[in-house]
Amino acid sequence: MITAIFRLTNVQWRTPLTRISEIIAVAAIIFAAIGIIIDMGRPDRLWHLFVYSRLQSPIIWDVIVITTYLVLSVLFLYFPLLPDLPMLIKSKEANPKDFTGKLYRFLGSFWRGKDDQRKYSETAIRIISVMIIPVALSIHTVTSWLFATTYRPGWDSTNFGAYFVSGAFLVGAGGVVIAMYVFRRAYHLEEYITDKHFDNMGKVLVMLALLYLYFNLNEYLVPAFKMKKAEEHHLKSLFTGEYAMLFWSVIVLGMIVPVIVLMFKKGRRPLPMFIMGILVVVGAWYKRFLIVTPTLLSPFLPMYDVPESYTNYHPTLAEWAITFSTLSGALLVITFFVRYFPIIPIHETIEEKEAILNPKS
Amino acid sequence: MSAMTDSDKTEKRVPRRNFLEAALLTGITAAADPFTAFGSSGVAPSGEKVQLLSVTGEVIEVDKAFLKEVPESVVTNEEARRGMPGKKFVMVIDLSHCHNLKKCQAACNKAHFVHEHQNWIKVYPMQEGEHEAPYWQPTTCMHCDEPPCVKVCPVDATFKRQDGIVLIDNERCIGCRFCMAACPYSTRVFNWEKPEARPELENVPYSPETSCPPKMGTVSKCDFCPDMTRKGELPHCVSACPNGVFYFGDMNEDVVTNGSETVRFSDLIKDRSGYRLMEDLGTKPSVYYLPPVERLFPFEDGLKDKASKP
């Protein structure tokens, strides 16, 4: 999604960042889907979703947008990769039995780089960048509707779609910043991912964090002003109660501190950017926790005559294991991709450099 | 409803239906294979004859050994999803009579093999405001006419029947628990654990009407005991309550009963100012409450009962 906006608005400095953000998107969406399936009570009945599906259920909307987004994202990663593949094939010509050589030939041996192929590819990329924006917006909106279509305090909100979309933007940009820093250090890409890129991304992060803060203000201040009975228990648990520490840490460390640090030019250098990226991403994870858990502990009818363990929530070992395995699964996909494919688009970078050298052509 | 209130009639009706089903079954077996059915089927005639009514209306005599037992519950999944035609089941809960005895809960748990702490019936101590009077409030599934749970189910595993009952098909449920999040009455429970192996549940075919045997990884809830209703009997909670808190009946017939007293539903609601829970949410429940006025027991009674329990 970030890639698509960069492409459509023709942001000049985007090229080295497009592939990084796109592989993050693909890996994240794959493991988001797997995470949902693991959390089902009966994952063996996954096929029921396709055989008995009822379009009125927001879960089916989620199935539709996730699969659409996955397909579009994979294509969005693949098409811009095509012009790079002949170069990769060439690099492996000496050893025809090499596995990676076979992989490259399988993926891109049909690419000749002729005008008609390039025209088709460019048109396809343009169409996908337009399509992927509403689809990405709907992914986060539908996710928010899974909550907002219920009556529960903390979820029953018309603000939820925009709130989730802005939250996703922020954590997405934070993730890109972390990846930029890691890849730049690991592969010595200082020449391609420059301080200028960090500086620009820092400004983007400030804008997104402010936007998210604005939606948070809407989300909490308005119901807190009224303090309806059903909301009261939920809001108090966040503001002053059991979750106050976590709630205020997320607001301050995950949003306000990054905004302040990144307002300064010194704060937008690679290392502080990396630290702010981590703050944003970790804050975003706990933010999701805060959206889900306290609401579940604030039902309309009081919890009564239940075991003590029902009245509070601490993730179990199995839940931590699921969380960390999906996270590491996503990181593994990214690692494998980076191991076998150039993380900086070679062809686009060459074209760009040529354009700078010969501005007429 | 008349079948339920008139016990003589009930007793006559049920065996008569079984009798006809048995007759029908033997008729079919005989017609399909008239020779082998009596010859090589391995069943030796016992010599004891039974009189049956054939499909054409004649009384015939058949050896008892050739009769096959008809399983008691033969409600197909399709029938269970459709519900009983012409009915609209309602429940009325009289809060002035409840003092947290939880006999309803115990009977319900026993009948449905409900796992501990996953009660379908809950009895809440309610006190809305600081200076308001506390009272005990039993809750079942509200069997809403606009059920939020049914709205969100992605696979039609929970559904609204024509008789007003909301049921779960545990063989279809994928365990996403969206219905649990959607239900404002905290009615639904999730079967986290593998149900204990119970001898009485062996060879019992699953039916959404009995909700048994329970299935791990799926959602369960109060089902208004449609298996009992089909037999012309009252749900377990209704017959278990010694104080007559629960009235159950058919809104179309405008009659509800708590087992000992049978009254007009509309009169009961009118005379005692019946209301429904969380009316503002627009869920239109099928369960009505009678306010806790002129109480039979003080609220503290319920607390004592709980404390004295082992």
XYZ file of C-alpha atoms in Angstrom:
671
model
C 0.000 0.000 0.000
C 2.787 2.396 0.920
C 4.512 1.285 -2.274
C 1.388 1.995 -4.288
C 0.995 5.495 -2.902
C 4.670 6.184 -3.600
C 4.279 4.957 -7.148
C 1.067 6.825 -7.889
C 2.231 10.105 -6.456
C 5.484 9.575 -8.309
C 7.637 10.186 -5.262
C 11.145 10.448 -6.686
C 13.004 8.917 -3.751
C 10.773 5.844 -3.541
C 12.694 3.353 -5.727
C 14.956 1.723 -3.116
C 12.036 1.427 -0.688
C 9.351 -0.096 -2.895
C 10.546 -3.675 -2.774
C 11.278 -3.571 0.949
C 7.775 -2.403 1.751
C 6.200 -4.837 -0.688
C 7.895 -7.949 0.686
C 6.919 -6.840 4.201
C 3.328 -6.541 2.994
C 3.341 -10.015 1.391
C 4.972 -11.736 4.382
C 2.693 -9.959 6.850
C -0.514 -10.792 5.033
C 0.420 -14.469 4.632
C 1.058 -14.852 8.332
C -1.916 -12.708 9.276
C -4.096 -15.218 7.423
C -2.291 -18.187 8.990
C -2.658 -16.572 12.420
C -6.424 -16.342 11.989
C -6.614 -19.997 10.937
C -4.530 -21.137 13.931
C -6.837 -19.239 16.270
C -9.972 -20.913 14.927
C -11.573 -23.499 17.183
C -11.799 -25.912 14.282
C -9.123 -25.123 11.685
C -9.909 -28.517 10.133
C -13.211 -27.002 9.026
C -11.652 -24.110 7.126
C -13.295 -25.398 3.958
C -16.729 -24.638 5.493
C -15.934 -20.980 4.835
C -16.031 -21.646 1.129
C -18.809 -24.238 1.019
C -21.286 -22.631 3.415
C -20.211 -18.999 3.184
C -22.762 -16.314 3.971
C -21.906 -13.010 2.400
C -23.550 -11.043 5.210
C -20.875 -12.053 7.704
C -17.944 -9.619 8.057
C -15.690 -12.697 8.344
C -16.474 -13.542 4.740
C -15.652 -9.962 3.764
C -12.330 -10.501 5.500
C -11.708 -13.722 3.579
C -12.404 -11.873 0.323
C -10.209 -8.841 1.012
C -7.314 -10.851 2.441
C -7.133 -13.177 -0.556
C -7.504 -10.264 -2.994
C -4.811 -8.285 -1.243
C -2.489 -11.285 -1.155
C -2.832 -11.903 -4.898
C -2.392 -8.227 -5.753
C 0.616 -7.864 -3.451
C 2.366 -10.903 -4.919
C 1.841 -9.541 -8.428
C 2.978 -6.127 -7.268
C 6.177 -7.703 -6.035
C 6.609 -9.892 -9.101
C 6.017 -7.510 -12.023
C 8.638 -4.916 -11.050
C 11.014 -7.843 -10.415
C 10.758 -9.081 -14.020
C 13.323 -6.715 -15.587
C 15.809 -7.720 -12.872
C 15.472 -11.440 -13.555
C 17.493 -11.618 -16.816
C 20.415 -10.081 -14.916
C 20.023 -12.663 -12.162
C 19.807 -15.499 -14.701
C 23.009 -14.243 -16.317
C 24.786 -14.185 -12.969
C 24.077 -17.905 -12.532
C 24.926 -18.975 -16.114
C 28.249 -20.480 -15.100
C 26.540 -23.108 -12.996
C 23.374 -24.312 -14.784
C 22.498 -26.852 -12.072
C 22.355 -24.229 -9.376
C 18.949 -24.118 -7.649
C 18.674 -20.349 -7.617
C 19.466 -20.255 -11.329
C 16.600 -22.652 -11.961
C 14.314 -20.511 -9.801
C 15.216 -17.362 -11.720
C 14.707 -19.108 -15.080
C 11.347 -20.454 -13.932
C 10.194 -17.028 -12.868
C 11.625 -14.865 -15.603
C 13.080 -16.676 -18.621
C 10.227 -15.374 -20.791
C 11.220 -11.780 -20.131
C 12.966 -10.276 -23.140
C 12.648 -6.640 -22.090
C 11.194 -5.701 -25.479
C 8.979 -2.664 -25.818
C 5.657 -4.524 -25.896
C 6.530 -6.558 -22.784
C 7.608 -3.459 -20.976
C 4.446 -1.679 -21.985
C 2.255 -4.508 -20.657
C 4.228 -4.700 -17.452
C 4.077 -0.967 -16.870
C 0.336 -0.881 -17.512
C -0.155 -3.827 -15.152
C 1.871 -2.164 -12.424
C -0.099 1.035 -12.843
C -3.444 -0.815 -12.667
C -2.358 -2.745 -9.578
C -1.152 0.387 -7.815
C -4.583 1.895 -8.328
C -6.412 -1.274 -7.287
C -4.285 -2.031 -4.264
C -5.199 1.208 -2.494
C -8.935 0.548 -2.083
C -8.177 -3.116 -1.326
C -5.641 -2.195 1.364
C -8.051 0.353 2.797
C -10.756 -2.305 2.894
C -8.478 -4.828 4.585
C -7.976 -2.552 7.559
C -11.536 -1.275 7.465
C -13.022 -4.775 7.382
C -10.714 -5.789 10.231
C -12.045 -2.844 12.223
C -15.613 -3.815 11.336
C -15.087 -7.245 12.868
C -15.040 -5.271 16.090
C -17.305 -2.348 15.253
C -20.222 -4.537 14.088
C -20.662 -5.755 17.672
C -22.298 -3.872 20.547
C -19.370 -4.010 22.919
C -17.971 -0.959 24.733
C -14.725 0.090 23.104
C -15.651 -1.515 19.780
C -19.062 -0.051 19.022
C -17.641 2.982 17.240
C -18.125 4.654 13.872
C -14.554 5.953 14.148
C -13.123 2.464 13.869
C -12.482 2.198 10.113
C -10.403 5.357 9.864
C -8.770 4.612 13.223
C -7.557 1.196 12.035
C -6.467 2.443 8.613
C -4.364 5.215 10.150
C -2.932 2.777 12.693
C -1.964 0.396 9.912
C -0.282 3.214 7.973
C 1.777 4.148 10.987
C 2.933 0.634 11.859
C 3.585 -0.093 8.160
C 5.847 2.926 7.838
C 7.545 2.017 11.136
C 8.213 -1.485 9.826
C 9.684 -0.099 6.593
C 12.037 2.126 8.586
C 13.279 -0.835 10.658
C 13.817 -2.910 7.504
C 15.626 -0.038 5.749
C 18.041 0.243 8.638
C 18.653 -3.515 8.909
C 19.147 -4.096 5.164
C 21.328 -1.032 4.800
C 23.644 -2.279 7.527
C 23.595 -5.946 6.563
C 24.139 -5.423 2.825
C 26.049 -2.128 2.976
C 23.499 -0.322 0.873
C 24.492 3.144 2.099
C 24.775 4.284 -1.485
C 21.172 3.379 -2.295
C 19.348 3.789 1.017
C 20.727 7.184 1.908
C 20.301 9.485 4.899
C 17.948 11.452 2.688
C 15.620 8.429 2.579
C 15.597 8.211 6.352
C 14.978 11.918 6.597
C 11.981 11.704 4.286
C 10.552 8.630 5.985
C 10.934 10.429 9.307
C 8.698 13.215 8.071
C 6.187 10.652 6.835
C 6.222 8.976 10.261
C 5.548 12.272 12.032
C 2.554 12.939 9.836
C 1.180 9.405 10.305
C 1.718 9.418 14.060
C -0.107 12.743 14.357
C -2.947 11.350 12.265
C -3.189 8.283 14.494
C -3.119 10.429 17.614
C -6.010 12.411 16.203
C -8.107 9.274 15.739
C -7.160 8.080 19.221
C -8.395 11.357 20.601
C -11.735 10.796 18.863
C -11.864 7.221 20.017
C -11.362 7.876 23.708
C -12.216 11.491 24.449
C -15.741 11.461 23.021
C -17.044 8.418 24.947
C -15.122 9.547 28.042
C -16.917 12.878 27.917
C -20.272 11.069 28.174
C -19.153 8.148 30.356
C -22.119 5.951 29.488
C -22.548 3.161 31.965
C -21.456 0.383 29.618
C -18.335 2.346 28.578
C -17.358 3.378 32.070
C -15.826 0.092 33.195
C -13.865 -0.191 29.946
C -12.563 3.387 29.877
C -11.622 3.405 33.542
C -9.634 0.203 33.122
C -7.648 1.990 30.406
C -7.260 5.439 31.941
C -6.650 4.679 35.588
C -7.194 0.978 36.122
C -5.531 -2.299 35.315
C -4.360 -1.276 31.830
C -3.465 2.361 32.579
C 0.282 1.733 32.589
C 0.192 -0.012 29.223
C -2.317 2.412 27.727
C -0.344 5.559 28.552
C 2.979 3.940 27.592
C 1.597 3.159 24.161
C 0.253 6.673 23.681
C 3.435 8.347 24.926
C 6.174 6.001 23.686
C 4.437 4.690 20.572
C 3.114 8.026 19.304
C 4.095 11.196 21.163
C 7.828 10.465 21.657
C 8.376 9.502 17.973
C 6.595 12.691 16.878
C 8.810 14.858 19.088
C 12.088 13.114 18.221
C 11.398 13.007 14.489
C 10.493 16.690 14.338
C 14.194 17.420 14.688
C 16.565 16.892 11.790
C 19.002 15.114 14.116
C 16.233 12.734 15.127
C 15.760 11.689 11.515
C 19.251 10.194 11.141
C 19.316 6.409 10.589
C 19.965 5.210 14.162
C 17.387 7.348 15.986
C 14.964 6.570 13.142
C 15.557 2.860 13.721
C 14.842 3.235 17.445
C 11.701 5.253 16.770
C 10.621 2.609 14.241
C 10.926 -0.048 16.944
C 8.956 2.097 19.398
C 6.209 2.563 16.827
C 5.973 -1.142 15.947
C 6.087 -2.429 19.526
C 3.627 0.266 20.573
C 1.333 -0.753 17.748
C 1.382 -4.386 18.891
C 0.402 -3.442 22.422
C -2.168 -1.062 21.021
C -3.897 -4.024 19.314
C -3.777 -5.858 22.625
C -5.418 -2.871 24.306
C -8.144 -2.724 21.692
C -9.038 -6.399 22.098
C -8.521 -7.400 25.728
C -10.040 -4.727 28.003
C -13.258 -4.779 25.959
C -13.586 -8.528 26.401
C -13.228 -7.974 30.140
C -16.046 -5.402 30.108
C -19.190 -7.364 29.192
C -22.686 -5.884 29.525
C -23.731 -8.362 32.188
C -21.307 -8.610 35.116
C -18.919 -11.542 35.321
C -20.157 -13.570 38.240
C -19.667 -17.069 39.605
C -16.776 -17.757 37.261
C -13.250 -18.914 38.126
C -10.850 -16.143 39.044
C -8.888 -16.722 35.851
C -11.888 -15.557 33.775
C -11.760 -12.084 35.267
C -8.314 -11.191 33.991
C -6.244 -12.059 30.973
C -2.646 -13.134 30.677
C -1.551 -14.717 27.418
C -0.815 -18.409 27.848
C 2.369 -20.094 26.721
C 0.571 -21.429 23.650
C -0.598 -17.906 22.764
C 2.893 -16.464 23.067
C 4.165 -19.336 20.956
C 1.599 -18.599 18.246
C 2.432 -14.890 18.345
C 6.162 -15.382 18.068
C 5.989 -18.176 15.524
C 3.838 -16.131 13.149
C 6.149 -13.155 13.618
C 9.254 -15.227 12.981
C 7.511 -16.929 10.066
C 6.974 -13.542 8.456
C 10.580 -12.564 9.125
C 11.714 -15.849 7.595
C 9.799 -15.154 4.388
C 11.421 -11.714 4.209
C 14.866 -13.211 4.902
C 14.529 -15.846 2.202
C 13.355 -13.276 -0.288
C 16.251 -10.983 0.464
C 18.649 -13.932 0.261
C 17.599 -14.817 -3.294
C 16.367 -11.561 -4.795
C 17.781 -8.035 -4.919
C 16.092 -5.923 -2.265
C 16.925 -2.789 -4.269
C 15.204 -2.880 -7.680
C 18.221 -3.035 -10.038
C 16.551 -2.150 -13.295
C 14.573 0.771 -11.920
C 17.643 2.141 -10.179
C 19.707 1.956 -13.387
C 16.951 3.696 -15.329
C 16.734 6.387 -12.724
C 20.475 6.986 -12.719
C 20.486 7.154 -16.520
C 17.659 9.639 -16.448
C 19.681 11.826 -14.138
C 22.752 11.560 -16.381
C 20.839 12.190 -19.630
C 17.911 14.362 -18.633
C 16.754 14.691 -22.299
C 15.969 11.024 -22.885
C -48.987 -26.145 23.798
C -52.113 -28.065 24.604
C -50.029 -31.200 24.345
C -47.813 -29.899 27.079
C -50.464 -28.750 29.479
C -52.698 -31.766 29.121
C -50.615 -34.617 30.429
C -53.141 -37.360 29.592
C -53.180 -36.375 25.993
C -49.372 -36.342 25.843
C -49.021 -39.807 27.131
C -51.462 -41.138 24.575
C -50.000 -39.230 21.690
C -46.370 -40.235 21.997
C -46.750 -44.041 21.984
C -49.241 -43.774 19.151
C -46.668 -42.040 16.975
C -44.033 -44.636 17.783
C -46.535 -47.331 16.955
C -47.210 -45.833 13.531
C -43.517 -45.377 12.802
C -42.869 -49.008 13.653
C -45.673 -50.071 11.379
C -44.340 -47.947 8.563
C -40.862 -49.347 8.896
C -41.936 -52.978 8.769
C -44.158 -52.144 5.831
C -41.245 -50.721 3.883
C -38.908 -53.623 4.666
C -41.554 -56.118 3.581
C -42.322 -54.282 0.360
C -38.706 -53.869 -0.641
C -37.740 -57.475 -0.201
C -40.678 -59.709 0.593
C -38.780 -63.005 0.477
C -35.391 -62.352 2.005
C -36.821 -60.184 4.718
C -38.395 -63.203 6.282
C -36.121 -65.871 4.855
C -32.387 -65.278 4.997
C -32.274 -62.189 7.239
C -31.086 -64.356 10.117
C -33.975 -63.456 12.400
C -35.846 -66.451 13.707
C -39.573 -65.936 14.350
C -40.229 -65.758 18.066
C -43.786 -66.969 17.801
C -45.046 -63.893 19.601
C -47.360 -61.868 17.383
C -48.055 -58.132 17.483
C -50.929 -56.309 15.865
C -49.998 -53.360 13.688
C -51.813 -50.815 11.591
C -50.613 -51.026 8.013
C -50.158 -48.052 5.671
C -53.421 -48.907 3.948
C -55.283 -48.879 7.236
C -55.660 -52.634 7.790
C -54.763 -54.282 11.048
C -52.065 -56.871 10.391
C -50.310 -59.371 12.586
C -46.503 -59.557 12.512
C -44.047 -61.668 14.455
C -42.338 -59.545 17.106
C -38.884 -60.660 16.030
C -39.256 -58.864 12.681
C -39.859 -55.483 14.230
C -36.972 -53.067 14.360
C -36.644 -50.444 17.032
C -37.054 -46.891 15.824
C -34.448 -44.573 17.334
C -36.065 -42.021 19.596
C -34.677 -38.881 17.970
C -35.006 -39.006 14.232
C -34.925 -35.272 13.579
C -32.789 -34.664 10.510
C -30.403 -31.748 10.286
C -32.768 -30.148 7.789
C -35.725 -30.456 10.139
C -33.656 -29.183 13.043
C -32.789 -26.118 10.976
C -36.389 -25.515 9.895
C -38.018 -25.795 13.311
C -41.555 -26.610 14.297
C -44.170 -25.034 12.019
C -46.742 -22.682 13.503
C -44.882 -22.187 16.769
C -43.200 -19.155 18.327
C -41.569 -20.174 21.553
C -41.240 -17.655 24.374
C -39.995 -17.697 27.918
C -41.012 -15.508 30.825
C -38.688 -15.271 33.828
C -40.272 -14.134 37.060
C -37.605 -12.230 38.974
C -39.792 -11.912 42.076
C -39.485 -15.656 42.659
C -35.778 -16.236 42.104
C -33.309 -16.513 44.943
C -30.294 -18.061 43.271
C -31.068 -21.697 44.009
C -29.533 -22.639 40.635
C -31.599 -25.785 40.283
C -32.221 -24.595 36.717
C -28.503 -24.456 36.069
C -27.840 -27.870 37.567
C -30.618 -29.509 35.541
C -29.462 -27.786 32.368
C -25.828 -28.758 32.889
C -26.786 -32.373 33.547
C -29.070 -32.643 30.534
C -26.626 -31.065 28.102
C -23.372 -32.328 29.577
C -22.242 -28.752 30.061
C -18.670 -28.402 31.169
C -18.067 -26.805 34.548
C -17.904 -22.983 34.391
C -19.449 -22.945 30.942
C -22.996 -22.702 32.173
C -25.670 -21.986 29.621
C -27.863 -20.590 32.372
C -26.278 -17.931 34.520
C -27.794 -16.340 37.613
C -26.527 -12.794 38.078
C -26.765 -10.618 41.164
C -27.995 -7.405 39.595
C -27.785 -3.935 41.035
C -27.785 -1.230 38.420
C -27.113 1.735 40.689
C -25.721 2.249 44.151
C -29.035 2.882 45.893
C -31.052 0.482 43.787
C -32.406 -2.781 45.104
C -30.382 -5.866 44.203
C -32.119 -8.882 42.671
C -31.232 -12.224 41.135
C -31.481 -12.499 37.367
C -31.259 -15.853 35.626
C -30.334 -15.589 31.938
C -30.777 -18.103 29.159
C -30.212 -17.512 25.482
C -32.611 -14.698 24.567
C -33.472 -16.357 21.223
C -33.615 -12.888 19.695
C -35.770 -12.131 16.693
C -32.901 -9.981 15.402
C -30.073 -12.215 16.599
C -26.686 -10.455 16.376
C -24.971 -13.853 16.551
C -26.773 -15.166 13.471
C -25.954 -11.963 11.584
C -22.221 -12.492 11.958
C -21.903 -16.270 11.520
C -19.824 -16.873 8.385
C -20.988 -20.447 7.734
C -24.656 -20.541 8.797
C -23.707 -22.710 11.772
C -25.981 -20.689 14.006
C -29.416 -19.972 12.625
C -32.893 -18.703 13.446
C -35.710 -21.204 13.012
C -39.317 -20.530 12.061
C -40.390 -21.313 15.641
C -38.157 -18.517 16.952
C -35.403 -20.730 18.364
C -31.769 -19.859 17.647
C -29.699 -23.033 17.402
C -26.097 -24.013 16.741
C -25.020 -26.791 14.410
C -21.835 -27.922 16.173
C -20.924 -30.059 13.193
C -20.712 -26.983 11.021
C -19.304 -24.435 13.501
C -15.702 -23.458 12.705
C -15.038 -21.986 16.153
C -14.324 -18.413 15.063
C -16.265 -17.149 18.131
C -17.496 -14.035 16.331
C -20.997 -14.898 17.609
C -19.672 -14.806 21.170
C -18.323 -11.312 20.604
C -21.558 -10.242 18.936
C -23.908 -11.496 21.683
C -24.488 -8.688 24.222
C -26.008 -11.121 26.738
C -22.796 -13.186 27.205
C -24.894 -16.244 26.471
C -22.471 -18.232 24.399
C -19.652 -20.417 25.684
C -16.734 -22.007 23.895
C -15.917 -25.683 24.306
C -12.193 -25.337 24.964
C -11.736 -28.870 26.138
C -12.408 -32.268 24.722
C -15.679 -33.434 26.237
C -15.369 -36.294 28.702
C -16.219 -39.699 27.282
C -19.565 -40.586 28.790
C -21.165 -43.993 28.374
C -24.631 -42.473 27.989
C -23.447 -40.428 25.007
C -21.954 -43.339 23.134
C -23.770 -44.100 19.886
C -25.953 -41.040 20.353
C -26.171 -39.293 16.994
C -25.457 -35.564 17.171
C -28.399 -33.266 16.653
C -28.543 -29.458 16.851
C -31.791 -29.959 18.783
C -30.122 -31.820 21.631
C -26.728 -30.070 21.271
C -25.289 -33.464 22.250
C -22.743 -34.891 22.262
C -20.767 -31.654 22.780
C -18.029 -30.941 20.248
C -14.633 -29.522 21.110
C -13.572 -26.284 19.440
C -17.116 -25.107 18.811
C -19.555 -22.717 20.471
C -22.511 -23.802 22.606
C -25.422 -22.109 24.304
C -28.936 -22.562 25.668
C -31.090 -24.148 22.981
C -34.594 -23.863 24.570
C -34.566 -27.703 24.631
C -36.358 -28.283 21.319
C -35.978 -32.034 21.819
C -38.129 -31.764 24.942
C -40.624 -29.503 23.208
C -40.983 -31.990 20.369
C -41.879 -34.615 22.957
C -44.410 -32.218 24.433
C -42.357 -31.634 27.544
C -40.950 -28.527 29.166
C -37.290 -27.428 29.011
C -35.164 -28.785 31.863
C -34.751 -25.435 33.632
C -38.508 -24.853 33.705
C -39.327 -28.181 35.314
C -36.330 -28.040 37.665
C -37.184 -24.709 39.302
C -39.056 -25.278 42.582
C -40.226 -21.666 42.677
C -41.822 -21.543 39.254
C -39.527 -18.792 38.024
C -39.499 -19.959 34.400
C -42.597 -19.918 32.205
C -42.303 -21.457 28.761
C -44.797 -21.560 25.948
C -45.974 -20.642 22.495
C -46.729 -17.030 21.688
C -49.019 -18.007 18.826
C -51.234 -19.910 21.254
C -50.688 -17.120 23.799
C -50.072 -19.634 26.574
C -47.120 -20.125 28.907
C -46.654 -22.505 31.812
C -44.155 -22.963 34.597
C -45.246 -26.554 35.133
C -47.777 -25.911 37.852
C -49.525 -22.810 36.592
C -50.637 -22.173 33.024
C -51.472 -18.617 32.070
C -52.101 -16.387 29.081
C -48.786 -14.961 27.936
C -50.213 -11.573 26.992
C -52.079 -11.207 30.294
C -49.010 -12.151 32.289
C -46.899 -9.563 30.516
C -49.621 -6.906 30.773
C -50.546 -7.494 34.419
C -47.019 -7.805 35.716
C -45.302 -5.269 33.416
C -43.059 -7.705 31.599
C -39.995 -6.342 29.850
C -36.996 -7.593 27.868
C -33.274 -7.120 28.479
C -31.361 -4.389 26.621
C -34.355 -3.428 24.516
C -32.356 -0.424 23.248
C -30.021 -2.692 21.269
C -32.849 -3.767 18.981
C -32.206 -7.480 19.344
C -35.883 -8.272 20.098
C -35.435 -11.135 22.575
C -37.936 -13.977 23.010
C -37.281 -14.019 26.728
C -39.360 -11.667 28.894
C -38.757 -10.695 32.497
C -41.236 -9.910 35.253
C -39.823 -7.221 37.551
C -38.682 -8.199 41.070
C -41.624 -6.662 42.933
C -43.509 -8.240 45.839
C -40.702 -10.723 46.225
C -41.075 -14.189 47.632
C -37.568 -14.105 49.101
C -35.188 -11.368 50.196
C -32.128 -10.918 47.999
C -29.793 -12.023 50.825
C -31.368 -15.493 50.690
C -29.503 -16.130 47.481
C -26.187 -15.171 49.059
C -26.786 -17.518 51.984
C -27.573 -20.403 49.696
C -24.354 -19.876 47.882
C -22.303 -19.697 51.063
C -23.813 -22.845 52.518
C -23.058 -24.867 49.404
C -20.085 -27.249 49.687
